Tab-separated table of C-alpha atoms in Angstrom:
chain	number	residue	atom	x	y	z
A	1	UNK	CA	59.425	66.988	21.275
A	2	UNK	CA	57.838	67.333	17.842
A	3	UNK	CA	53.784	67.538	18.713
A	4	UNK	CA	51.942	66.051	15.785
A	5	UNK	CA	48.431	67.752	15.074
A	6	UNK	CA	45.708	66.284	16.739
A	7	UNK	CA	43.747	63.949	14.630
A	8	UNK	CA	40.309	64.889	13.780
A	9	UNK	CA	37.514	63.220	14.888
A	10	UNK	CA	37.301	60.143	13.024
A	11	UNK	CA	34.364	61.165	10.046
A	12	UNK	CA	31.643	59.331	10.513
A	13	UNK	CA	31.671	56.914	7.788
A	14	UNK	CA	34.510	55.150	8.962
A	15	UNK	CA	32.200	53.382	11.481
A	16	UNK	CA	31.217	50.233	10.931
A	17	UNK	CA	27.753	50.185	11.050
A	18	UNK	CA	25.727	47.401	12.675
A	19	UNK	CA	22.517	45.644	12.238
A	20	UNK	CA	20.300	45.789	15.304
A	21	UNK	CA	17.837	42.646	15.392
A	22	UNK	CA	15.084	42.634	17.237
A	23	UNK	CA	13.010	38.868	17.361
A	24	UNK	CA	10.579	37.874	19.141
A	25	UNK	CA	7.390	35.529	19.820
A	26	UNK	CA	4.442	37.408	19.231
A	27	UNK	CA	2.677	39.410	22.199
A	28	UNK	CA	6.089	40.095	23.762
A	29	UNK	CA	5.716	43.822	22.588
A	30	UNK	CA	8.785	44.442	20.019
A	31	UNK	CA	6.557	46.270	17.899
A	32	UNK	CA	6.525	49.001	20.582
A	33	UNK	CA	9.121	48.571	21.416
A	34	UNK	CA	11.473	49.213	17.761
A	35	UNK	CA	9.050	52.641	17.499
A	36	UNK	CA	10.143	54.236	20.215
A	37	UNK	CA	13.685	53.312	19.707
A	38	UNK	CA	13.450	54.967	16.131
A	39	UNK	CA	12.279	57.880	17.711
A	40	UNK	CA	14.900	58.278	19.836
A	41	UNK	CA	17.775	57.063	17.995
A	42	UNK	CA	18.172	59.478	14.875
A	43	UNK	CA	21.243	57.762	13.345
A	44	UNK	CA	19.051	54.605	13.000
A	45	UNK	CA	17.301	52.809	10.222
A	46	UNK	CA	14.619	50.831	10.432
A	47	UNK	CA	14.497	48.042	7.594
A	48	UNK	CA	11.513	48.102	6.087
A	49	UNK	CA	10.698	44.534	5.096
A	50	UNK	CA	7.994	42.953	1.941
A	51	UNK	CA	5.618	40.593	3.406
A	52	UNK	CA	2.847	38.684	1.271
A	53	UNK	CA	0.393	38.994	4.022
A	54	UNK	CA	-2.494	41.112	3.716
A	55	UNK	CA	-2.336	44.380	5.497
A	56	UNK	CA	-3.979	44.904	8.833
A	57	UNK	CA	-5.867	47.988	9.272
A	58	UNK	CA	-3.304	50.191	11.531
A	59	UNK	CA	-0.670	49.296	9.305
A	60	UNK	CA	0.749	51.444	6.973
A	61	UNK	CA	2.423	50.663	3.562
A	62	UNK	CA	6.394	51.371	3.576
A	63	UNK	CA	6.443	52.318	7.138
A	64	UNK	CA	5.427	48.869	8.843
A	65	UNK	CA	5.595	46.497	5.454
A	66	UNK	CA	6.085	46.691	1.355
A	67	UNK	CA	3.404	45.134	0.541
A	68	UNK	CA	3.529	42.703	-2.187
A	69	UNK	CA	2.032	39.987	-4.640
A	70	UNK	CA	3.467	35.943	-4.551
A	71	UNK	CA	4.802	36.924	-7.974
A	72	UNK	CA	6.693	39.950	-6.795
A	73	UNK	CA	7.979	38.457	-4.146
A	74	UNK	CA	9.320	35.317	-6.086
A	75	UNK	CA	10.625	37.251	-8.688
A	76	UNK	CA	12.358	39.659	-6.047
A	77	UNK	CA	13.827	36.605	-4.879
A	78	UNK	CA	15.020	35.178	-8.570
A	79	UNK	CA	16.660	38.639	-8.905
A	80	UNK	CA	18.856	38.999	-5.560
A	81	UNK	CA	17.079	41.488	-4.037
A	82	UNK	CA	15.997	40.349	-0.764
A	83	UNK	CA	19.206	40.121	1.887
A	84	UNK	CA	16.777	37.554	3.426
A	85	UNK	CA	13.630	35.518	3.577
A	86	UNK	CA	11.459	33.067	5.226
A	87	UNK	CA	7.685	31.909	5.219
A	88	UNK	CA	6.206	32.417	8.441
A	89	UNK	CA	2.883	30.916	9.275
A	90	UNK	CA	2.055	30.878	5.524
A	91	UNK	CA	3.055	34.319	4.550
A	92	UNK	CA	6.561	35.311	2.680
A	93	UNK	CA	8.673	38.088	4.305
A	94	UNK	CA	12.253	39.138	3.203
A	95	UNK	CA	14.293	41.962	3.799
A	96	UNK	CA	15.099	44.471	0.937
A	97	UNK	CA	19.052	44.412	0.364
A	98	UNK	CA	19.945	47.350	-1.447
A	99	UNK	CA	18.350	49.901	1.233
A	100	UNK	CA	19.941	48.149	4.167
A	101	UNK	CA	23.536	48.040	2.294
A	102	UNK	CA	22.916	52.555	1.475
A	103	UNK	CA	22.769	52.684	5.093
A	104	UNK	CA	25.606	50.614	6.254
A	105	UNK	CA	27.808	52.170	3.867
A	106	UNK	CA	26.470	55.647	4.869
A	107	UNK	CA	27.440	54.444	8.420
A	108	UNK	CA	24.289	54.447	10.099
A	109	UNK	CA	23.114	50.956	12.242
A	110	UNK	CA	20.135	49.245	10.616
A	111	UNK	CA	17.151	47.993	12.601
A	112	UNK	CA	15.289	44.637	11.828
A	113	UNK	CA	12.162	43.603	13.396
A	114	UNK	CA	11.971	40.269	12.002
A	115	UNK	CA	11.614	36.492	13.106
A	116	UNK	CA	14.416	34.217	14.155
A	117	UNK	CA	14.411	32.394	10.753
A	118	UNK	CA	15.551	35.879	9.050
A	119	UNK	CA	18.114	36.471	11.839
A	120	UNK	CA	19.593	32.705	11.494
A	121	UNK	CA	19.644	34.085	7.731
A	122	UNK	CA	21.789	37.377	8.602
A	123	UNK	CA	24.338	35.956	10.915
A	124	UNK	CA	24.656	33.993	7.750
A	125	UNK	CA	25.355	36.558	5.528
A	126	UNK	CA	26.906	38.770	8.040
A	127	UNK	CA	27.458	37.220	11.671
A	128	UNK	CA	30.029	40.501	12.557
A	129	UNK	CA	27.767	43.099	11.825
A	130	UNK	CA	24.817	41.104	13.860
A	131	UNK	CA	23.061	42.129	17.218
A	132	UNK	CA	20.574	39.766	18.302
A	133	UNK	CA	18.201	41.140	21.182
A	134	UNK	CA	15.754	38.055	21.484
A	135	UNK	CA	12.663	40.225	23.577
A	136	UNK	CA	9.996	37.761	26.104
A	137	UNK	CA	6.962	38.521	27.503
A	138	UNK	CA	7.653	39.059	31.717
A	139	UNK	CA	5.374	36.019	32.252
A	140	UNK	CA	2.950	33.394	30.171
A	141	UNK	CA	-0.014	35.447	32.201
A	142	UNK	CA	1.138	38.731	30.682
A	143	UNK	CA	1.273	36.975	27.668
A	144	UNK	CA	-1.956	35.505	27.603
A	145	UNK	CA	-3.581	38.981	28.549
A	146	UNK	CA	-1.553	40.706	25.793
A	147	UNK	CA	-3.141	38.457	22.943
A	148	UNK	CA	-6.549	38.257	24.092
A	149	UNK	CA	-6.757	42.149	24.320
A	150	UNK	CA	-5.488	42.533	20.942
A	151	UNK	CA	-8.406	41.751	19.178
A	152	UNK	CA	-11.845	40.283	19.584
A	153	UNK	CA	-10.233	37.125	18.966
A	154	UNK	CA	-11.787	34.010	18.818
A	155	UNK	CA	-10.419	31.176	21.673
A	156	UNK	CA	-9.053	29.304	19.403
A	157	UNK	CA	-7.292	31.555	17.912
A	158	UNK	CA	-5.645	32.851	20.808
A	159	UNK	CA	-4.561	29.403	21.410
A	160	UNK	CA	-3.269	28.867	17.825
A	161	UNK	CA	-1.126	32.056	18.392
A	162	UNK	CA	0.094	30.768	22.053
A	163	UNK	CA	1.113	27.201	20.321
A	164	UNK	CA	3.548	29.727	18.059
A	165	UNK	CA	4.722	31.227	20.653
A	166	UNK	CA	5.560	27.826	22.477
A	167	UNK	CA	7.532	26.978	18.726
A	168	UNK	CA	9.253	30.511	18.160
A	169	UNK	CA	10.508	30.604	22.011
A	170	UNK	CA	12.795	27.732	21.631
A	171	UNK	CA	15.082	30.171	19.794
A	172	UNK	CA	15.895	32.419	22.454
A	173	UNK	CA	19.245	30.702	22.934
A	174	UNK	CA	20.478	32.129	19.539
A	175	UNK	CA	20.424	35.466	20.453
A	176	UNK	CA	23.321	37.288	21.923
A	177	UNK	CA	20.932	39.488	24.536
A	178	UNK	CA	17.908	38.588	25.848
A	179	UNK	CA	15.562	41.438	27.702
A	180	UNK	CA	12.140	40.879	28.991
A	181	UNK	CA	9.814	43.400	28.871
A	182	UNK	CA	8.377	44.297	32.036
A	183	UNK	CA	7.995	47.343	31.341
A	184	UNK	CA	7.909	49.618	27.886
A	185	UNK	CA	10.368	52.706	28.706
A	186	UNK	CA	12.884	50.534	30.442
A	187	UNK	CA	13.136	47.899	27.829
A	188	UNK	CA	13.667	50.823	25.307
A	189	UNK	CA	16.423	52.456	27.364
A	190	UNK	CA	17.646	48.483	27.414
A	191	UNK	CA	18.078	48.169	23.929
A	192	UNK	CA	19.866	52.171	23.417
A	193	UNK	CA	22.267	50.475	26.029
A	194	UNK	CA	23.203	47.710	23.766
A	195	UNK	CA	23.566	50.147	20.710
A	196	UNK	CA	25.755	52.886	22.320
A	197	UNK	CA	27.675	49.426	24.250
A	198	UNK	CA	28.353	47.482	20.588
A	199	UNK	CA	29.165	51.303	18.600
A	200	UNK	CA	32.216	51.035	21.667
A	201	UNK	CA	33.636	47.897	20.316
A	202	UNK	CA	36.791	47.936	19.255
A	203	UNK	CA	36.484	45.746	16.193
A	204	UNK	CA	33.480	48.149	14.914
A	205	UNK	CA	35.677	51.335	15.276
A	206	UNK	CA	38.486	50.370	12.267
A	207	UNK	CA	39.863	53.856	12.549
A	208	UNK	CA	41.529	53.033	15.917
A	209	UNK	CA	44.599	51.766	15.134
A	210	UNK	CA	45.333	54.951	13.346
A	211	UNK	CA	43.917	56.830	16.382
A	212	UNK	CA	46.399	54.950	18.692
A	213	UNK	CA	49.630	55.682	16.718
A	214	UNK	CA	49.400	58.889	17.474
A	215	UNK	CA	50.373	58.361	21.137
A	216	UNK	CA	53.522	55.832	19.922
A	217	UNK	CA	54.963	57.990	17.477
A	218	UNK	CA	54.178	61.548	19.196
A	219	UNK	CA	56.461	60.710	22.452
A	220	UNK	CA	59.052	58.225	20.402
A	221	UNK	CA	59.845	61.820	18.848
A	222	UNK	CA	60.145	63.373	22.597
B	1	UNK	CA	-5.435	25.573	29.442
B	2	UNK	CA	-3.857	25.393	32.732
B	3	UNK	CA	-2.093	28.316	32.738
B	4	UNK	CA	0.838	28.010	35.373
B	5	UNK	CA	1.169	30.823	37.739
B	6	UNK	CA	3.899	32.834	36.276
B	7	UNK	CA	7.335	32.599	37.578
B	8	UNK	CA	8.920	35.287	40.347
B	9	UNK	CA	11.148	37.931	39.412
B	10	UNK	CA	14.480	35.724	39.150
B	11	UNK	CA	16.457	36.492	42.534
B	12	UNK	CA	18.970	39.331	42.318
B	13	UNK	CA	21.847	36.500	43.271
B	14	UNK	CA	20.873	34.139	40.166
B	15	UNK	CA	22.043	36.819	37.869
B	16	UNK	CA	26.069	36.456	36.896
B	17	UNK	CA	28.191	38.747	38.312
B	18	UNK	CA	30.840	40.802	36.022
B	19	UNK	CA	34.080	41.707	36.383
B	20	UNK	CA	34.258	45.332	34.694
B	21	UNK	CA	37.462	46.087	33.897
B	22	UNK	CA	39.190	49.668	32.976
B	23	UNK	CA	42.222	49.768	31.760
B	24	UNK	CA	44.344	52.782	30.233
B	25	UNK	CA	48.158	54.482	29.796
B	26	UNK	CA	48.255	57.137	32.085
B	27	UNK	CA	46.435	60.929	31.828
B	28	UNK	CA	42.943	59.481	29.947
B	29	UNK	CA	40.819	60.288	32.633
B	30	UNK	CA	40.144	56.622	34.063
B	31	UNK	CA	40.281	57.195	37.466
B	32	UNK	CA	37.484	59.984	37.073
B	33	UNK	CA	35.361	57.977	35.312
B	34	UNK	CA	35.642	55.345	37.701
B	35	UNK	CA	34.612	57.253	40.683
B	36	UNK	CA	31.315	58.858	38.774
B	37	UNK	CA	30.191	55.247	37.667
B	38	UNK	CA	30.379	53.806	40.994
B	39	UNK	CA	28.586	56.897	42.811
B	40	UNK	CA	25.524	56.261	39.856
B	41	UNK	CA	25.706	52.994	39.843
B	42	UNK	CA	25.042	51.392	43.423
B	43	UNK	CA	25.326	48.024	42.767
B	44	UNK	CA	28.435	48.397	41.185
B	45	UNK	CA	31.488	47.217	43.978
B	46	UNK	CA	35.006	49.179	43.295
B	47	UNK	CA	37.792	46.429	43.421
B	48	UNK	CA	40.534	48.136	46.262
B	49	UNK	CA	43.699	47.214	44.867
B	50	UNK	CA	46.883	46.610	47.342
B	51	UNK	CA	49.950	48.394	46.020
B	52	UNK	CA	53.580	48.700	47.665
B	53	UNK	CA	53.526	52.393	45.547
B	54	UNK	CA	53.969	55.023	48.609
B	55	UNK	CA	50.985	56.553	48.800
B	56	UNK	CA	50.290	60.060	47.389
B	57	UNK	CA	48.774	63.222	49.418
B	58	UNK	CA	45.297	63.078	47.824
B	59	UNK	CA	44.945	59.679	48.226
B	60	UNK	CA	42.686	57.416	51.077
B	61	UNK	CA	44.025	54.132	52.412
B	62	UNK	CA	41.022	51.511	52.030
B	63	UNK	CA	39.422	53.889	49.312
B	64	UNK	CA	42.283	54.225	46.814
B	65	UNK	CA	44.543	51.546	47.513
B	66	UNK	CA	45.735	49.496	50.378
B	67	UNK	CA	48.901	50.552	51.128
B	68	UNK	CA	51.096	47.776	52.297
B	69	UNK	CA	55.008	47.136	52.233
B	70	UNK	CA	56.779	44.570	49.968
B	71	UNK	CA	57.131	41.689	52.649
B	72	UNK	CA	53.330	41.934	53.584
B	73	UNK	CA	52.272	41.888	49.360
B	74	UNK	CA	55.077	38.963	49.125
B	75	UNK	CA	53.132	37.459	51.681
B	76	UNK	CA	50.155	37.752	50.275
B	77	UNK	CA	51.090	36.449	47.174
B	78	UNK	CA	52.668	33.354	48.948
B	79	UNK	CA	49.407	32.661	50.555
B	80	UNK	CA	47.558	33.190	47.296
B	81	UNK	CA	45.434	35.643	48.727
B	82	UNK	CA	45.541	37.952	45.144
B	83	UNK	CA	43.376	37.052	42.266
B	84	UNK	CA	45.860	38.838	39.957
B	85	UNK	CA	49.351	41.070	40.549
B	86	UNK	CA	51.980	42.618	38.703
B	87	UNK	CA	54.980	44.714	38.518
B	88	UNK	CA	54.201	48.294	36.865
B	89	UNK	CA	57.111	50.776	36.708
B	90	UNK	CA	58.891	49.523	39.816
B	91	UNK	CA	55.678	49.061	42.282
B	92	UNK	CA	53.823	45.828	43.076
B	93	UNK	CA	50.326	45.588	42.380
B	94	UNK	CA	47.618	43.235	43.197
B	95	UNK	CA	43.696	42.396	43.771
B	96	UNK	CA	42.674	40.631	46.986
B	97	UNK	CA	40.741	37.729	45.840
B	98	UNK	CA	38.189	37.856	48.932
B	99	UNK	CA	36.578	40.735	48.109
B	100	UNK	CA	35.814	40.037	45.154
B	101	UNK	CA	34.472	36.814	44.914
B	102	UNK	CA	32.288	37.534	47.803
B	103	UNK	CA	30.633	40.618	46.144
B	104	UNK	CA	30.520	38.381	42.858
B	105	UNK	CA	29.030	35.768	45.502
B	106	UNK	CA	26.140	38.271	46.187
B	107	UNK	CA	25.327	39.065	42.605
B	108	UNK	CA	27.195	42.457	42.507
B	109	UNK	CA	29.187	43.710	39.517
B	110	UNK	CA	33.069	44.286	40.562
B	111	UNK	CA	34.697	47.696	38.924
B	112	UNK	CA	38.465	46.783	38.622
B	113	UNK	CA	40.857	50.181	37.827
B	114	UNK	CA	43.968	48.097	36.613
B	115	UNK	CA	46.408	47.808	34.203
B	116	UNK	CA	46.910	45.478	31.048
B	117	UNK	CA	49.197	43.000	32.755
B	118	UNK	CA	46.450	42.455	35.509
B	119	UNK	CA	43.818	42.632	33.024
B	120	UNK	CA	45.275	39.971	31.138
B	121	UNK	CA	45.651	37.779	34.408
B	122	UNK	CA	41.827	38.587	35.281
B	123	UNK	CA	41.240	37.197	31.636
B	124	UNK	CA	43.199	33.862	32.324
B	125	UNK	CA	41.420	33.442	35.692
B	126	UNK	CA	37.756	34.342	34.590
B	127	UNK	CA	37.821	34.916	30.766
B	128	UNK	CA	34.001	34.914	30.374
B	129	UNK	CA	33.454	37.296	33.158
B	130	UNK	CA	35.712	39.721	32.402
B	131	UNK	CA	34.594	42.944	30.621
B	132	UNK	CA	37.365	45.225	29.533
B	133	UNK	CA	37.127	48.652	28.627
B	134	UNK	CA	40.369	50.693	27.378
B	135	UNK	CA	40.205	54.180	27.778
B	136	UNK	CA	42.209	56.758	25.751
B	137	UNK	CA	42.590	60.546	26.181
B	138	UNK	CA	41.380	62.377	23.118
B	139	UNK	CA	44.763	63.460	21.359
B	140	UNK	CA	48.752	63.286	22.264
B	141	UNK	CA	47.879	67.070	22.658
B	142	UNK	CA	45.311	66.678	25.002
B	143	UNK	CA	46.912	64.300	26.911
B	144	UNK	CA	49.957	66.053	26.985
B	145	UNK	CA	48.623	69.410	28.256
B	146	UNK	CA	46.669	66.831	31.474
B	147	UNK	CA	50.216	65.120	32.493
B	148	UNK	CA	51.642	68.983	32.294
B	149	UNK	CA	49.021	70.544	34.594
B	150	UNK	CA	48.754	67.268	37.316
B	151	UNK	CA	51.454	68.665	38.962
B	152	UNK	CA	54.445	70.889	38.892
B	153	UNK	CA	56.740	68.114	37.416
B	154	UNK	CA	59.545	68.515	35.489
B	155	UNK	CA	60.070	68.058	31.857
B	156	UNK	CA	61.599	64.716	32.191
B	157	UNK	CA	59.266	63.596	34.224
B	158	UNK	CA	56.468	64.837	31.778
B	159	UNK	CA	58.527	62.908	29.402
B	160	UNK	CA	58.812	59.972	31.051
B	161	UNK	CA	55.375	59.795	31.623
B	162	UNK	CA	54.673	59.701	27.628
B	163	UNK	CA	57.166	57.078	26.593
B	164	UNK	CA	55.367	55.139	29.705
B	165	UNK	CA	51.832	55.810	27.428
B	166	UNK	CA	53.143	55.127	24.170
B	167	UNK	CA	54.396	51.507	25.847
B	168	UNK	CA	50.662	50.882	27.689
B	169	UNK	CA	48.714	51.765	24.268
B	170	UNK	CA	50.218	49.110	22.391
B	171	UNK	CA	47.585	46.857	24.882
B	172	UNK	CA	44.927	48.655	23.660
B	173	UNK	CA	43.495	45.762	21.135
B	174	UNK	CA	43.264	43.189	23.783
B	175	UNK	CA	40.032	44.801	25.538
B	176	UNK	CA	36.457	44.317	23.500
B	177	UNK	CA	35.625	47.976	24.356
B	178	UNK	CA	37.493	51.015	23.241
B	179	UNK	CA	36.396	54.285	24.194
B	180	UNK	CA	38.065	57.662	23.568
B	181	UNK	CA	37.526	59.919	26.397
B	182	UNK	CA	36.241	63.587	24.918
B	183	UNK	CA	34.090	64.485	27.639
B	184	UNK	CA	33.524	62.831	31.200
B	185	UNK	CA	30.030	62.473	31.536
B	186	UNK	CA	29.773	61.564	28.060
B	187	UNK	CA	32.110	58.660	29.188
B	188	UNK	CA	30.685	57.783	32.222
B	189	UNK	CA	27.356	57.161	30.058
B	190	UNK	CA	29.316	55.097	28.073
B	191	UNK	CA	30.763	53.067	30.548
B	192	UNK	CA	27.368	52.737	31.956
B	193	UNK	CA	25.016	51.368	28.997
B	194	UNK	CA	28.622	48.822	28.353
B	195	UNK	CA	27.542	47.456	32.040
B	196	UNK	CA	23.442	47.741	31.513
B	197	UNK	CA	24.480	45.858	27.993
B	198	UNK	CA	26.335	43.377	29.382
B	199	UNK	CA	23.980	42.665	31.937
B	200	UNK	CA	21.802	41.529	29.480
B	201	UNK	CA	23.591	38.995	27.374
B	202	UNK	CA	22.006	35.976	27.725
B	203	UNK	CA	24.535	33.611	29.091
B	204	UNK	CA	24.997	36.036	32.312
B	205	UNK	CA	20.736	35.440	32.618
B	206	UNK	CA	21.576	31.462	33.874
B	207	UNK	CA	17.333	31.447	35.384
B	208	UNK	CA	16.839	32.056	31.212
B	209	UNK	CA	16.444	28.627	30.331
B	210	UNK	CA	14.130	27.973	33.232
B	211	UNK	CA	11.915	31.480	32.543
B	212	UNK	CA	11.770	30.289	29.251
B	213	UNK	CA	10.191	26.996	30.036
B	214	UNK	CA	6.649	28.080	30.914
B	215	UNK	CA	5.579	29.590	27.174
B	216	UNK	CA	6.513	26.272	26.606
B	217	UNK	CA	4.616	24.052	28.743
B	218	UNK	CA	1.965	26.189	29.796
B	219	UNK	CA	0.790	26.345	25.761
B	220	UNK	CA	1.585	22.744	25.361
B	221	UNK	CA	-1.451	22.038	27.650
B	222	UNK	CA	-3.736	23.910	25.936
């Protein structure tokens, strides 16, 4: 029998890379949530997205948001840049496309923190490459808690923000995994589970069929 | 607001069960892999296949295999007491269906160590809780050196044992998960954020829809 050389280890780029999205209501604790994941997950990008709202004090420009004018944001729009976009309680947010597309081609998974009106708008554009993780607070109590501690919030406006989660829940069934977040660390090691589980499907490693002929045509030659 | 109290932990038995399911030609390391996941993984229930194979030194009866003659496994299949069974390489093969619908009963995962032809059966019978995994040895090299050193068999037998490989790997696009086996524990991690993933899809989460309900009506009343 005529061995053929072992192939090489596929090279990275020939990965397809996927686009990790992470929804939510608000409260639920995705914020936290998508930082640590970035920290441990090297070959992952976050997508940084533009936002006409105003930034909040922690926040810090090109890490959490772009920040941006109406007019810039329109005219990003006009021109094709934004991959997607949506109005959200009065405030424009969209997704920057040409940064997202440099890292899929480079290989590496992109990660989206955005609302489920931006992730109807990527399974759109590219349902394949999707991986909806739809993330819930462990109880309406928790909940509750969560937003009221935020901030020295008014009562009404803690109800205003519960009456949008009541209207961004309903979307849970459009996500292909749904975690609850009882508790920070274990959610996180949730969603690296779904990452290293969807990098082992077979239709997002392209290079196997050329892996597998190796084993047909090496002992045909026996 | 009447808040509601929140809702219980969902009881272990509401969750869906899954049928994980590893398939592979022969010498890629499955039955290795097998054994560490289901020593880490305690709620994971192996699958004890019946086979009329004769049963080989380093093998357990119960643990292994049940060892049974062809009338018995006729039998068996008569009474349709097998969930799936087939015919590999001149041996009869086959799952008894008891076991594992009452561990799927209970809420417990079932590990199945079969081959395509029962994999495809398990499909037919339960397509939606079926996850398959195909495992591959790293090269024809690689693979070739394990069949050598298994045993002191002869170079037909080696030989035979190939041709038997480059037959099974023709399967290989018929599971959702593909995973080349470089190192054990490295696959054995794998194997184990594919179950943690699957875990959480949302359609194996049933009490979902339910859980769901109270950010819902509890911020209605507000």
């Amino acid at each position: 029998m005529t061995l053929e050389a072992p192939l090489k280890s596929p090279p990275r780029y020939q990965r397809r890379g996927l686009m990790l999205v992470l929804s939510s209501p608000s409260g639920a604790g995705k914020t936290s949530i998508s930082r640590r994941v970035l920290e441990l997950e090297p070959e992952v990008t976050m997508s940084v997205s533009v936002t006409t709202r105003p930034k909040r004090p922690a926040e810090v420009e090109g890490r959490d948001y772009y920040f941006v004018d109406e007019a810039r944001f329109r005219a990003m729009v006009e021109r094709g840049e934004l991959l997607e976009h949506a109005l959200v309680y009065g405030h424009h947010y969209g997704t920057p496309r040409a940064a997202v597309e440099a890292a899929l081609a480079a290989g590496r998974d992109v990660l989206f923190d955005i609302d489920w009106q931006g992730a109807q708008q990527l399974r759109e554009a590219a349902a394949d490459d999707v991986v909806g993780v739809f993330i819930l607070a462990p109880s309406l109590a928790a909940l509750e808690q969560r937003l009221r501690s935020r901030a020295q919030d008014s009562e009404e406006v803690v109800r205003y923000r519960l009456a949008r989660v009541a209207a961004d829940v309903t979307h849970w069934a459009e996500y292909e995994y749904v975690l609850i977040n009882h508790e920070l660390e274990a959610s996180v090691a949730a969603v690296r589970a779904i990452l290293a589980a969807e990098r082992l499907k077979r239709r997002r490693q392209p290079f196997l069929s050329e892996f597998v002929q190796q084993f047909r045509t090496g002992s045909g030659e026996g």
